[in-house]
Amino acid sequence: MQKLIYWIAPFYTAFIAYGSLADSTVPSIKIQNIDKAYHASAYFLMMMFWYLFFYHRYLERQIHFEYNLSLIFSQWSKTIGIAAAIFSLVIGGLLELGQGFISENRTMDAFDMMANGTGIIIAVFVLWLISLIMSRR
């Protein structure tokens, strides 16, 4: 489980980067702004994965390192949460710029960036809420 947590964030981010910059051959769904829900969902997951990654790295550097997923979820780290949120937002911004300047059939969209930020904010709130619930047990 430790190795999965360690590697899922970079691989997921690479998957999102590829999906954001590669030419799309997938037929589009005719629901207005459905791509914004995709963006919010993708960056919700990205934020969660990077939070777990950074928290795992923090725990590894402790003298009495004991990896426990419930420990990570029950002890919210504001610093790690902010770092993971900023990191995810920067990745989203760079990918949007890449869509504007690198990709041939993709366009840069400020609303996509807002959807990314919305997913990240929801992830921060969910992590904080999980921590609050688990710490009261």
XYZ file of C-alpha atoms in Angstrom:
137
model
C 0.000 0.000 0.000
C 2.884 2.366 0.786
C 4.365 2.016 -2.690
C 0.962 2.529 -4.275
C 0.464 5.789 -2.350
C 3.989 6.819 -3.267
C 3.596 6.276 -7.013
C -0.069 6.976 -7.711
C 0.229 10.790 -7.592
C 3.032 11.078 -10.196
C 1.432 8.494 -12.509
C -2.018 10.046 -12.178
C -0.546 13.481 -12.915
C 1.240 12.112 -15.995
C -2.041 10.540 -17.135
C -3.860 13.877 -16.722
C -1.038 15.695 -18.535
C -1.217 13.272 -21.446
C -5.001 13.530 -21.577
C -4.823 17.320 -21.462
C -2.204 17.753 -24.167
C -2.757 14.836 -26.568
C -5.007 15.133 -29.576
C -8.475 13.984 -28.619
C -10.140 11.323 -30.738
C -12.895 10.715 -28.196
C -16.306 11.904 -29.391
C -17.636 14.765 -27.308
C -20.754 14.487 -25.177
C -23.417 17.051 -26.014
C -23.995 18.228 -22.429
C -23.114 21.864 -21.935
C -20.017 22.396 -19.742
C -19.646 18.696 -18.879
C -15.907 19.149 -19.372
C -15.879 21.450 -16.323
C -17.204 18.580 -14.194
C -14.435 16.391 -15.640
C -11.859 19.037 -14.734
C -13.179 19.429 -11.187
C -13.267 15.656 -10.672
C -9.781 15.121 -12.097
C -8.240 17.837 -9.935
C -10.180 16.698 -6.874
C -8.438 13.334 -7.252
C -5.100 14.956 -8.079
C -5.222 17.030 -4.903
C -6.107 13.961 -2.830
C -3.256 11.925 -4.322
C -0.667 14.684 -3.851
C -1.813 15.239 -0.272
C -1.277 11.532 0.441
C 2.073 11.643 -1.369
C 3.386 14.658 0.553
C 2.068 13.362 3.886
C 3.695 9.993 3.207
C 7.013 11.737 2.476
C 6.656 13.702 5.714
C 6.001 10.543 7.741
C 8.992 8.787 6.176
C 11.275 11.417 7.653
C 10.018 10.923 11.198
C 12.111 8.914 13.641
C 9.299 6.545 14.603
C 7.890 6.100 11.120
C 4.756 4.003 11.064
C 2.672 4.199 7.936
C -1.002 4.198 8.671
C -3.586 5.532 6.235
C -6.063 6.253 9.026
C -3.367 8.363 10.720
C -2.997 10.459 7.576
C -6.737 10.992 7.290
C -7.295 11.651 10.997
C -4.509 14.215 11.417
C -5.117 16.997 8.911
C -1.968 18.925 8.047
C -2.760 22.445 6.941
C 0.782 22.912 5.610
C 0.712 19.734 3.541
C -2.819 20.531 2.366
C -1.799 23.999 1.175
C 1.331 22.609 -0.509
C -0.642 19.905 -2.318
C -3.326 22.419 -3.356
C -0.795 24.913 -4.727
C 1.142 22.143 -6.468
C -2.029 20.794 -8.105
C -3.130 24.283 -9.131
C 0.272 25.057 -10.678
C 0.169 21.786 -12.624
C -3.320 22.691 -13.849
C -2.160 26.150 -14.904
C 0.847 24.779 -16.764
C -1.322 22.229 -18.546
C -3.788 24.939 -19.577
C -0.880 26.980 -20.953
C 0.309 23.853 -22.728
C -3.105 23.465 -24.317
C -2.843 27.001 -25.625
C 0.700 26.813 -26.949
C 1.588 23.135 -27.536
C -1.569 21.218 -28.387
C -3.009 21.646 -31.856
C -6.649 20.744 -31.249
C -7.025 21.948 -27.651
C -7.642 25.476 -26.442
C -6.700 27.283 -23.276
C -9.754 28.150 -21.160
C -9.881 30.203 -17.956
C -13.086 28.411 -16.947
C -11.224 25.093 -17.064
C -8.721 26.579 -14.623
C -11.586 27.698 -12.377
C -13.037 24.182 -12.507
C -9.612 22.786 -11.567
C -9.497 25.151 -8.591
C -13.023 24.187 -7.574
C -12.093 20.500 -7.507
C -8.988 21.288 -5.457
C -10.922 23.390 -2.935
C -13.545 20.662 -2.559
C -10.756 18.099 -1.975
C -9.211 20.287 0.745
C -12.600 20.629 2.404
C -13.279 16.872 2.178
C -9.869 16.007 3.650
C -10.409 18.481 6.480
C -13.916 17.104 7.103
C -12.668 13.493 7.145
C -9.983 14.524 9.619
C -12.536 16.241 11.819
C -14.830 13.211 11.838
C -12.026 10.690 12.427
C -10.356 12.697 15.193
C -13.599 12.793 17.207
C -13.759 9.001 17.400
